[in-house]
XYZ file of C-alpha atoms in Angstrom:
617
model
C 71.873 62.458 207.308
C 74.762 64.795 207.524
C 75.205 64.277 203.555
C 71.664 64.518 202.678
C 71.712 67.938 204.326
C 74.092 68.956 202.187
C 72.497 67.975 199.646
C 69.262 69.795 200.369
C 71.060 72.864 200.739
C 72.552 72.577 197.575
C 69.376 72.445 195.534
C 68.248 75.161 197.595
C 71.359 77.374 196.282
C 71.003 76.544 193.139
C 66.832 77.389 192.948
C 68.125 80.546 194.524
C 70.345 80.983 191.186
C 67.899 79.444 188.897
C 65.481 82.622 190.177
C 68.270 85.303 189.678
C 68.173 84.058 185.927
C 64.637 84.038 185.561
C 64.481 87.533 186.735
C 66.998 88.268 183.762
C 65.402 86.238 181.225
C 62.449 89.182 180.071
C 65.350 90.888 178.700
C 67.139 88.526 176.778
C 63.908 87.178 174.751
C 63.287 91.314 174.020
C 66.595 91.093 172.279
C 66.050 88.333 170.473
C 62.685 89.521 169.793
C 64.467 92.657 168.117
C 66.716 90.535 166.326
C 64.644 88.604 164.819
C 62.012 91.509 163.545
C 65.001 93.609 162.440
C 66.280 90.641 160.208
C 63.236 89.683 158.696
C 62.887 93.108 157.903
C 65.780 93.555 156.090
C 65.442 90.796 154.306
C 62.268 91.966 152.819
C 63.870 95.073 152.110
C 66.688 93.326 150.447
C 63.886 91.227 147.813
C 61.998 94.560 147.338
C 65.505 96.154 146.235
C 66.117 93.426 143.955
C 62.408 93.251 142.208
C 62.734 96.799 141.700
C 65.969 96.499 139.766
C 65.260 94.114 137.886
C 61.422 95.907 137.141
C 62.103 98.679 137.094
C 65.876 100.159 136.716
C 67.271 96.713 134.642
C 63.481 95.805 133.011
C 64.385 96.423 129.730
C 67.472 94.034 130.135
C 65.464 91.557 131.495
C 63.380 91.278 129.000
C 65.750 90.983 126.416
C 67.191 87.997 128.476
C 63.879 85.861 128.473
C 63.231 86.876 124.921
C 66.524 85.331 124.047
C 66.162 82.297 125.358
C 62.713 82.063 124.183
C 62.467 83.566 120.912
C 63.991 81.743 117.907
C 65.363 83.493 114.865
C 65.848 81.030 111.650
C 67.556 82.480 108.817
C 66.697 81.946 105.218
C 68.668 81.850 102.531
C 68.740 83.774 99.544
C 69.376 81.582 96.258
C 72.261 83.642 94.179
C 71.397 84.579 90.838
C 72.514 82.893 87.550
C 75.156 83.791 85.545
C 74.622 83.351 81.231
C 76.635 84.214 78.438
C 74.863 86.030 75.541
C 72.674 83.142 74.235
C 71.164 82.262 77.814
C 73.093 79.590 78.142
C 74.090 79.062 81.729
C 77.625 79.650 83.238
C 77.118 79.940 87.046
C 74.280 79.063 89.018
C 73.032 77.532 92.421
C 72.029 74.288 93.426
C 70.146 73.741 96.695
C 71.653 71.607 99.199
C 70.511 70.380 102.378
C 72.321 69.660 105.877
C 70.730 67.086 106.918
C 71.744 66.491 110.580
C 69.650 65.557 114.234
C 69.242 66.642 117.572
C 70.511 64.005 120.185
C 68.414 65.517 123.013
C 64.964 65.829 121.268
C 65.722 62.398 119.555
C 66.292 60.373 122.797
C 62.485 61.146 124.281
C 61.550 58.605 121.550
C 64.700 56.906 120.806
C 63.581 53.438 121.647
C 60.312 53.366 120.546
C 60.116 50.566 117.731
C 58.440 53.183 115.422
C 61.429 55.473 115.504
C 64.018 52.758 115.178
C 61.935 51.423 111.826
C 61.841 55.331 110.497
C 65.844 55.493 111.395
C 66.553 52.396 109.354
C 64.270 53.615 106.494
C 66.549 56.566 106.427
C 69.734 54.759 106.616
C 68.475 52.854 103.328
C 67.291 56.103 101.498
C 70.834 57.653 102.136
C 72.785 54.603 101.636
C 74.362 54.997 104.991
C 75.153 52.208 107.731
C 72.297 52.285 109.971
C 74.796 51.811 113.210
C 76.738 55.097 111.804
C 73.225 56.979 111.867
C 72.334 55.542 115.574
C 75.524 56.961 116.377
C 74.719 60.579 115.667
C 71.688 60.038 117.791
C 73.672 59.438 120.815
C 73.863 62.272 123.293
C 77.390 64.297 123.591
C 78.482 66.975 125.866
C 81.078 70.072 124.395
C 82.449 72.483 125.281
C 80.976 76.147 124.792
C 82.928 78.934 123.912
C 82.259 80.534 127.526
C 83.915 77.362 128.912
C 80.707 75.378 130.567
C 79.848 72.140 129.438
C 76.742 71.940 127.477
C 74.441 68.414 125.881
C 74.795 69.374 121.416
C 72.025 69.998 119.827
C 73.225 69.411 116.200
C 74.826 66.945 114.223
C 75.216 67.041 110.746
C 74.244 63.193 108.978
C 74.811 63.696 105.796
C 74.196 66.628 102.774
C 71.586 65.905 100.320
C 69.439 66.465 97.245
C 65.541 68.681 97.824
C 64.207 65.098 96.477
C 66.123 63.170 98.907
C 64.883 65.562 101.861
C 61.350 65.277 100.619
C 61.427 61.511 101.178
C 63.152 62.197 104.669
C 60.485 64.711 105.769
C 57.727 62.173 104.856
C 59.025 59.781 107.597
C 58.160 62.299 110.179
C 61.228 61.675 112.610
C 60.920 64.052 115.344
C 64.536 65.380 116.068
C 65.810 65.057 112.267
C 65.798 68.667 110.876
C 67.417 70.050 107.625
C 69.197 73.542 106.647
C 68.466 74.623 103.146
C 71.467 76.143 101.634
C 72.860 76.850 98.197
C 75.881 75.711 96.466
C 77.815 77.157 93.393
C 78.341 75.361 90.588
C 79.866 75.960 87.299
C 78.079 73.769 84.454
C 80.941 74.624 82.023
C 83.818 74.454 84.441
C 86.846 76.289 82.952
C 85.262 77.797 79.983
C 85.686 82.195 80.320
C 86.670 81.311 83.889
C 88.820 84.493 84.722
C 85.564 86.557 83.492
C 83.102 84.603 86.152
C 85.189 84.509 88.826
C 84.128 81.674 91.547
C 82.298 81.710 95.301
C 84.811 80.126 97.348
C 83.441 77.511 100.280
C 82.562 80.355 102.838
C 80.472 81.743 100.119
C 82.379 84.863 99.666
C 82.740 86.031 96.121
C 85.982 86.435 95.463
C 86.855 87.307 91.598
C 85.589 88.216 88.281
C 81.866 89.242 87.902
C 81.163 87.352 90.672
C 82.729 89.470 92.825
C 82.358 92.691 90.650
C 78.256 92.010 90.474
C 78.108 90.667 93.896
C 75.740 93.296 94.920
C 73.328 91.887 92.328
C 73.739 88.372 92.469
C 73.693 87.881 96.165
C 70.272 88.470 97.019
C 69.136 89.488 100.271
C 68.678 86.163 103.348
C 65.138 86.047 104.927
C 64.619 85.205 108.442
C 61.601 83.671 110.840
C 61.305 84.912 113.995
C 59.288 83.068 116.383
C 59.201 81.659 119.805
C 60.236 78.114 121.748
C 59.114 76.222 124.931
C 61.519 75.165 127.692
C 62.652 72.165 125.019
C 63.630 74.377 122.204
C 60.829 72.941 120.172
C 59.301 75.904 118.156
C 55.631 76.939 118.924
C 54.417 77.896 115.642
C 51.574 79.453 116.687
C 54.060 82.658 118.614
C 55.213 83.234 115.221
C 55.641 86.647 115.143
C 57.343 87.730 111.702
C 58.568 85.810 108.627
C 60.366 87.988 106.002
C 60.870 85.639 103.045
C 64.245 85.479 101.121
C 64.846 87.905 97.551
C 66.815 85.580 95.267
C 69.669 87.371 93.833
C 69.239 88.722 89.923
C 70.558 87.114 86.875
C 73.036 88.346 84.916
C 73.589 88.243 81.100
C 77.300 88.615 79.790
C 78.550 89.438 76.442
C 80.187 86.536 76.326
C 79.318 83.981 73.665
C 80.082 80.765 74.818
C 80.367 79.547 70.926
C 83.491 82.034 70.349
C 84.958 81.338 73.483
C 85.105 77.712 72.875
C 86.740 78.634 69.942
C 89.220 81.162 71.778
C 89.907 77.911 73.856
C 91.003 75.685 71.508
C 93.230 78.214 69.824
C 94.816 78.680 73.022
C 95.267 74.873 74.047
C 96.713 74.235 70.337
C 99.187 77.426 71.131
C 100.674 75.620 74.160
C 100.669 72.606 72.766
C 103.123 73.572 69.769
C 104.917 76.958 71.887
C 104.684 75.739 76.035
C 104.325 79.572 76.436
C 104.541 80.951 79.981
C 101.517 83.111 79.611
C 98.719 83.575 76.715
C 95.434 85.487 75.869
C 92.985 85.497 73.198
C 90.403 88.389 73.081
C 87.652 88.689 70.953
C 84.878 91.834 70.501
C 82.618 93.877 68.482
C 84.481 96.798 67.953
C 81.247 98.625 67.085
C 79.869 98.329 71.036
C 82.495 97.242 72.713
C 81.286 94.483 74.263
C 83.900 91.138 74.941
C 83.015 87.984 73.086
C 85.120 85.918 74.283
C 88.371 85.984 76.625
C 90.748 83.212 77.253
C 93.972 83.182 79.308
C 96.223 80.642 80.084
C 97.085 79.038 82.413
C 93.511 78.878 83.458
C 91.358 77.161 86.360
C 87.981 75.313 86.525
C 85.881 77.173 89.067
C 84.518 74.837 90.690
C 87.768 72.838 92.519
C 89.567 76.349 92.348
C 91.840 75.226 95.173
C 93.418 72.494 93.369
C 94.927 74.783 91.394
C 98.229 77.065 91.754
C 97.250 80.637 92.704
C 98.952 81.986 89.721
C 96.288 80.197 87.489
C 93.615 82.616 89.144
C 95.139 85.701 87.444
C 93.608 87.111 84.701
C 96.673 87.904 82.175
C 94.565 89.661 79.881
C 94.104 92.534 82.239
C 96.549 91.738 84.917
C 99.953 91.338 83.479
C 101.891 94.130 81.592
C 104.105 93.556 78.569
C 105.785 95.646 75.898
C 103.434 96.014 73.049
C 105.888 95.815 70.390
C 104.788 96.823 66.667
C 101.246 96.706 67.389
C 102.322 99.992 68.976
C 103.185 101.199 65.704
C 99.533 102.289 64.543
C 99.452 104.575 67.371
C 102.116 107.068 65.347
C 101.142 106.088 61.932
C 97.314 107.059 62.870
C 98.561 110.204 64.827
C 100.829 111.588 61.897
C 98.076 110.731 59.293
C 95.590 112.594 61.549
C 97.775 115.580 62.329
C 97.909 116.352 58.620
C 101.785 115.951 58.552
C 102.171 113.144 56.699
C 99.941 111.124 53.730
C 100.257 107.684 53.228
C 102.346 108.046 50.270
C 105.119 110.255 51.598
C 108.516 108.564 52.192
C 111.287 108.214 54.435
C 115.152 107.469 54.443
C 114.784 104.138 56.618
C 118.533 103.216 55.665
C 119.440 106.153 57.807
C 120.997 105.576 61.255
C 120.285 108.342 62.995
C 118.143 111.297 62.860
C 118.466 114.945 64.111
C 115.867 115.865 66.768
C 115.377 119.726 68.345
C 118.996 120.253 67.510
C 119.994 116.488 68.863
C 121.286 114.155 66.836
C 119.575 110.307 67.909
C 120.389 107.281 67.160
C 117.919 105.298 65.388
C 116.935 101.414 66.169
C 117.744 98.644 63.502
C 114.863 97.003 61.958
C 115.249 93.053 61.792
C 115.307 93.683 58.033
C 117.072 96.265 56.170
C 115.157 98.896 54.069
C 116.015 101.506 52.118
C 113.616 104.259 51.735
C 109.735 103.277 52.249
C 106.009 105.266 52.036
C 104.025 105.398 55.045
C 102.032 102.438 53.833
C 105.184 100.475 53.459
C 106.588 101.314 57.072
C 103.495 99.497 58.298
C 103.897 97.015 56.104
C 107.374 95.996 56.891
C 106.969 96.915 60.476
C 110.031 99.613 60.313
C 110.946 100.779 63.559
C 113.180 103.380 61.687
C 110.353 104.453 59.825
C 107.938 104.697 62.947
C 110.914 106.290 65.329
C 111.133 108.997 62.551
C 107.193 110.048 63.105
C 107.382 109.958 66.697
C 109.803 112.541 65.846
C 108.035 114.573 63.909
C 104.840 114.257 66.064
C 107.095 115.257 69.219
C 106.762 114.287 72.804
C 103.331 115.701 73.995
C 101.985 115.137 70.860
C 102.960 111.112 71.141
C 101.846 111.035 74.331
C 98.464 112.531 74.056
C 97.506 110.279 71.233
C 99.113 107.290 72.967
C 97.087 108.212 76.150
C 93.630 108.689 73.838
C 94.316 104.938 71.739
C 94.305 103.823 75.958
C 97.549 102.963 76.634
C 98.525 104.315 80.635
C 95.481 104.338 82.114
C 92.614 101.026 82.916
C 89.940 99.893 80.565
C 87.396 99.809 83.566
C 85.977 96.917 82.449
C 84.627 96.287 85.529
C 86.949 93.354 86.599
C 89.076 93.818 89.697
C 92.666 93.380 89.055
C 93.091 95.765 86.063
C 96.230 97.750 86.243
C 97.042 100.791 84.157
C 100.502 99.488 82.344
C 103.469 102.226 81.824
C 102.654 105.728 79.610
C 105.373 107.877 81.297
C 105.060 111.463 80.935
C 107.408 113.136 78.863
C 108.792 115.405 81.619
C 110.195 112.045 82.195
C 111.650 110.360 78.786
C 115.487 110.020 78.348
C 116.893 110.951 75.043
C 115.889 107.793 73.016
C 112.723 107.405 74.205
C 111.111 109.529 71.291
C 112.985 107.087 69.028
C 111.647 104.089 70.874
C 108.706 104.638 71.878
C 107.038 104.739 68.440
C 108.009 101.177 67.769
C 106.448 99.544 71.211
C 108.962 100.078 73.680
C 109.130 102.289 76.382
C 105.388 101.441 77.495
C 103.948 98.346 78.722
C 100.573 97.564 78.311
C 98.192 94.964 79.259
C 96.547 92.830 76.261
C 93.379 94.418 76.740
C 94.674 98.139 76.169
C 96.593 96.538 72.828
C 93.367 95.092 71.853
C 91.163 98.454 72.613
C 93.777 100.880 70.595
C 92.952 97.809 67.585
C 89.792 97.816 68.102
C 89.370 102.239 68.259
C 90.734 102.120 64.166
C 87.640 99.250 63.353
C 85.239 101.724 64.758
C 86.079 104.515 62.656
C 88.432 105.739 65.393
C 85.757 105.992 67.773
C 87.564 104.548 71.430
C 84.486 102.380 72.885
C 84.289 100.953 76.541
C 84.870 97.569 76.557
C 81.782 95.966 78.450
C 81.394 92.125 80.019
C 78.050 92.731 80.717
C 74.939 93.182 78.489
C 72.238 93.276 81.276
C 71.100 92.008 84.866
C 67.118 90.937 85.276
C 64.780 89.262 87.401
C 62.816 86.737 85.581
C 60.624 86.926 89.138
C 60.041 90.626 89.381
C 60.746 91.538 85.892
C 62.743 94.326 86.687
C 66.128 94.480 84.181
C 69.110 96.741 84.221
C 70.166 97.068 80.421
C 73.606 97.977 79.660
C 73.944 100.193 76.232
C 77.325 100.606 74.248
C 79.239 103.573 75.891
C 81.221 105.763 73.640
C 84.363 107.418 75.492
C 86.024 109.857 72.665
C 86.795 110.010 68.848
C 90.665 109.199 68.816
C 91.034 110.279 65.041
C 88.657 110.822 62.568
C 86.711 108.488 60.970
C 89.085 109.493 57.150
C 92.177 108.395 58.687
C 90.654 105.146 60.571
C 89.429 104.502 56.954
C 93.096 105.082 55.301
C 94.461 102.882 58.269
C 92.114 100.138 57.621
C 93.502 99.806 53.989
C 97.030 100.477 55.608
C 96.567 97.467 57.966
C 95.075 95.006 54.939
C 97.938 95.585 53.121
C 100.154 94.354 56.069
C 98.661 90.731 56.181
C 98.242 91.090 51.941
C 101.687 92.107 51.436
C 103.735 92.690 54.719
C 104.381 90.586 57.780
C 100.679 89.456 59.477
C 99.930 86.959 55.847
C 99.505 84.284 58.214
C 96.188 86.019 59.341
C 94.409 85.736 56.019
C 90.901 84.532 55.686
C 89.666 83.028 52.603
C 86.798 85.724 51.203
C 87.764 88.247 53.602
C 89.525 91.071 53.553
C 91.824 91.553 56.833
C 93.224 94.057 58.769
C 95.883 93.816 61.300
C 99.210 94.251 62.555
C 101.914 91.650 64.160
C 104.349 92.391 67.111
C 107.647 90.494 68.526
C 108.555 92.293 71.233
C 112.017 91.641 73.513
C 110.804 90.579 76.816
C 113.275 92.932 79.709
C 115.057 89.919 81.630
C 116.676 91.246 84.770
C 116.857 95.061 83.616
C 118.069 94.181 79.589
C 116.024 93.157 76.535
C 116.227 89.290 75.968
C 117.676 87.983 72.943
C 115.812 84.614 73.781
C 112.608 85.621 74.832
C 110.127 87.306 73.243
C 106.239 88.477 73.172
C 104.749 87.783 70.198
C 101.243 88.801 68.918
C 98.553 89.945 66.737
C 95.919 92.254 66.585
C 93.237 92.330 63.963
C 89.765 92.714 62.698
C 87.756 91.487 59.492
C 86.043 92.365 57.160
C 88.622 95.194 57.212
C 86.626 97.806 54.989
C 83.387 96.545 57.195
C 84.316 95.273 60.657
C 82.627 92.540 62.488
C 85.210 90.812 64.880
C 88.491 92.246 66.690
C 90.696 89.332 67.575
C 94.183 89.846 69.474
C 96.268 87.016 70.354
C 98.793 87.440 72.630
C 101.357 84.599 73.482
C 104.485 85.681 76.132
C 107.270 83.791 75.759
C 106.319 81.207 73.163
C 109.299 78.317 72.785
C 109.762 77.371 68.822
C 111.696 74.210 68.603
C 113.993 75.875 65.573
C 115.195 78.026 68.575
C 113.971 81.450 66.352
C 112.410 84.214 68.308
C 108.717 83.922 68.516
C 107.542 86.455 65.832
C 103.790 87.370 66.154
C 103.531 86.073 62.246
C 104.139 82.668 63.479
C 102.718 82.000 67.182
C 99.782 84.725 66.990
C 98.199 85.216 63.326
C 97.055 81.792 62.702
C 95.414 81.467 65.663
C 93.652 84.517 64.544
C 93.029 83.442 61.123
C 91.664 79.933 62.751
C 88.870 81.399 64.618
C 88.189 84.090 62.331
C 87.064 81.155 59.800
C 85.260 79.909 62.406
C 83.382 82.645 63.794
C 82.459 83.459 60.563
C 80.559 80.778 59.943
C 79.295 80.490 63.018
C 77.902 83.951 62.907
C 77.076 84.096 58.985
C 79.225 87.015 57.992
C 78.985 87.341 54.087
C 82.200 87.329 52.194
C 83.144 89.698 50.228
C 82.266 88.828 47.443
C 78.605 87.949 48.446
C 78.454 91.254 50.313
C 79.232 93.347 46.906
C 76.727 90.999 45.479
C 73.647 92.171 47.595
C 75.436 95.698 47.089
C 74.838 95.209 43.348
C 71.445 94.108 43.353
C 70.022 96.813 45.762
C 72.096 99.424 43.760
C 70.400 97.654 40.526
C 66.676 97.255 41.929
């Protein structure tokens, strides 16, 4: 009893308590009332904040970020124009190629249906591929992105084909199997006039020669579709919202004959065959427009595996490489002193001398590889007389040798329009020591590059008229029918048209009489002049190696063709230095007889024939 009235009066103490808390308990569920209202509140506040920011104060980013991820922009590409030589036949054009590749994730939806495995093997037979290698591609693959996460790929590349092969491909209808159209250069005649193309390397970058020069022209201008995708990256068609179709790149018509440069070619090839030269060129043009008929260099490259090749192949010697000019120099005084009035062909001078006095100095002249006593004008050509050519340098004078060297082109680029052209060595006479009016007139003291030697030729076959030498006769769209035309471009009249006429006859009597016989052509009349010139081997002239070369033109009284062949460092197996009479005229004689043909050039004989009967009728 005792402990059941303790008990009792225990629960009694504890209602007592239970009450107190009771009392207390309005104001606790007001707080938590409060809590409650003020959270939900804020967090209300909290999504309106964020709507509005991204609504309103970040909508326009927004927008862009959904339109990204739905909104699909396809490039197309632009096919690159052609590249002919004079005759329309084709040196550079592009082939279409397709990547031909598949998308694991879209592939997999329908992976194992027995209709898609059928259309997968039909595939693997039409590309003559392993169907296990092509099931492989199909398989899903995570990678890495560039921002680090871990993403499925959505592109594998099966194999590159032809447009016929991809025709037969599409026709199968194998959803996830897509192809990218793209182009690939080619070069149908592979190393034929390849330092005047140039090449597209793999990136499709144009890197040299009109290639590169005409990029602007060839390239075209890419395409694009822009358009929109579900939440699979499938396109939807139908939210295609702008397609701008692809301009294909103009063509572009050279001067280039691919006849005469053939022929360039194998003069070359049968030059380092006999010589093993270190470098070569052959240049041929119409010296009445200017324009380049053929060029060949060696050692030369095939365009289209241009990275097999050492990178010394890729240079174009013709306009990139500077060499003493030698005696072809020597028409440069010759023509000046003729057109100056000082001097007539017939007038002589004391080549035995060894010296001369010049503005009260007395100079020492340089031997000539053969003695001569006293000679003409004509004769100093003719024998190639670097006495005889030092001793009208002289009487031209410095400014007046350099003027007339600058005007025949030598110092300063052809412009072409091939990158890579340097200007060669004219130094200003502020600058000459005291030989260099003696040595100057016979080809030293300058360098050149084989173009300039072949322009200053080419100036006296025009009736001294210097003409811009031109690669490129046109650029046209056989699309659009728009066409660029390029006309001959007439820079300045170097001397006048009497003494390019007396030099002419000078010049024929130096491969009739004098050094360049080697360069005759049977029925023609030629005009020309040889050159051996010391190459400078660490700071002195070489007694070994030498430059040798020859610049011409035929018919000399009515010029067709300018030839100049240039061969540095030719090896004779006699161990003689490598005159230009004997490593460069025949070569020009060979294609001269050639191109003659080839382009029907009368002889002369039949030429004073049809002169006869018109003067007759």
């Amino acid at each position: 009893p005792k402990t059941s009235a303790l008990a009792q009066s225990r629960r009694a103490a504890q209602n007592i308590q239970n009450r107190k808390e009771m009392k207390c308990s309005p104001f606790i569920s007001k707080w938590r009332y409060r809590a409650v209202l003020f959270g939900t509140v804020g967090i209300f506040c909290i999504m309106l904040w964020r709507l509005y920011d991204l609504h309103i104060i970040e909508s326009k980013n927004s927008k862009d970020a959904v339109q990204s991820q739905r909104q699909i922009v396809s490039p197309i590409s632009a096919k690159r124009g052609n590249i002919t030589d004079a005759r329309g036949n084709i040196l550079a054009t592009s082939r279409s190629v397709i990547d031909l590749g598949v998308d694991p994730e879209a592939i997999k939806e329908k992976f194992d249906r027995p209709e898609t495995q059928e259309k997968l093997s039909k595939m693997a037979h039409i590309l003559n591929l392993p169907l296990s290698e092509i099931l492989e591609k199909c398989k899903s693959e995570e990678i890495i992105s560039p921002s680090g996460r871990i993403i499925k790929r959505r592109w594998k590349l099966i194999a590159k084909v032809e447009e016929n092969v991809y025709e037969e491909i599409s026709a199968l209808k194998i959803y996830g199997i897509t192809g990218d159209r793209k182009y690939v250069r080619t070069y149908p005649s592979e190393g034929l006039a390849a330092h005047v193309i140039g090449f597209v390397n793999k990136e499709g970058v144009a890197v040299d020669g009109i290639e590169k020069n005409a990029d602007w022209y060839l390239k075209g201008q890419e395409g694009w579709i822009q358009s929109e995708k579900d939440a699979r990256r499938r396109e939807l068609a139908h939210f295609r919202t702008r397609e701008v179709p692809a301009t294909d790149g103009m063509n572009i018509e050279l001067s280039i004959d691919i006849i005469i440069q053939e022929m360039a070619n194998r003069q070359l090839q049968k030059i380092v065959e006999e010589f093993n030269p270190e470098n070569a060129t052959i240049i041929v043009s119409d010296p009445a427009t200017g324009f380049i008929l053929a060029l060949a260099n060696y050692p030369s490259f095939d365009p289209n595996n241009y990275n097999k090749y050492p990178v010394a192949n890729l240079k174009n010697f013709a306009l990139s490489s500077q060499i003493e000019p030698g005696s072809t120099f020597k028409i440069v005084p010759i023509s000046a002193a003729l057109n100056e009035g000082l001097v007539t062909q017939d007038d002589t001078f004391d080549c035995a001398q060894p010296t001369l006095t010049h503005r009260g100095r007395i100079l020492k002249l340089p031997p000539d590889d053969h003695p001569a006593g006293v000679l003409s004008v004509r004769q100093i050509a003719e024998k190639s007389s670097n006495r005889g050519s030092a001793q009208l340098g002289a009487m031209l004078g410095e400014q007046k040798l350099f003027e007339y060297a600058k005007m025949f082109g030598y110092g300063s680029k052809t412009n072409i329009g091939l990158s890579g052209e340097i200007n060669g060595v004219l130094m200003n006479p502020k600058n000459w020591d005291g030989l260099t009016i003696t040595r100057l007139p016979m080809g030293h003291a300058v360098a050149a590059t084989p173009l300039q030697i072949h322009c200053s030729m080419a100036t006296l076959a025009n009736q001294g008229v210097y003409m811009r030498p031109q690669l490129i006769k046109r650029i046209f769209s056989e699309k659009t029918g728009k066409e660029i035309v390029f006309a001959p471009k007439r820079l300045r009249q170097v001397v006048s048209p009497k003494t390019a006429s007396i030099m002419c006859d000078i010049l024929t009597d130096v491969t009739e009489k004098g050094t360049g016989k080697n360069a005759l052509v049977s029925g023609f009349k030629v005009a020309g002049k040889t050159g051996t010139a010391q190459k400078i081997i660490n700071g002195k002239y070489s007694k070994k190696q030498h430059v040798g070369s020859f610049s011409g033109f035929f018919p000399s009284d009515r010029p067709r063709l300018v030839i100049t062949v240039i061969v540095d460092d030719a090896k004779r197996q006699n161990g003689r230095p490598a005159y230009g009479s004997v490593v460069a005229a025949p070569a020009f004689a060979n294609i001269a007889k050639e191109a003659a043909s080839y382009l029907g050039i009368q002889t002369d004989e039949e030429f004073e024939n049809i002169i006869a009967l018109k003067d007759w009728e």
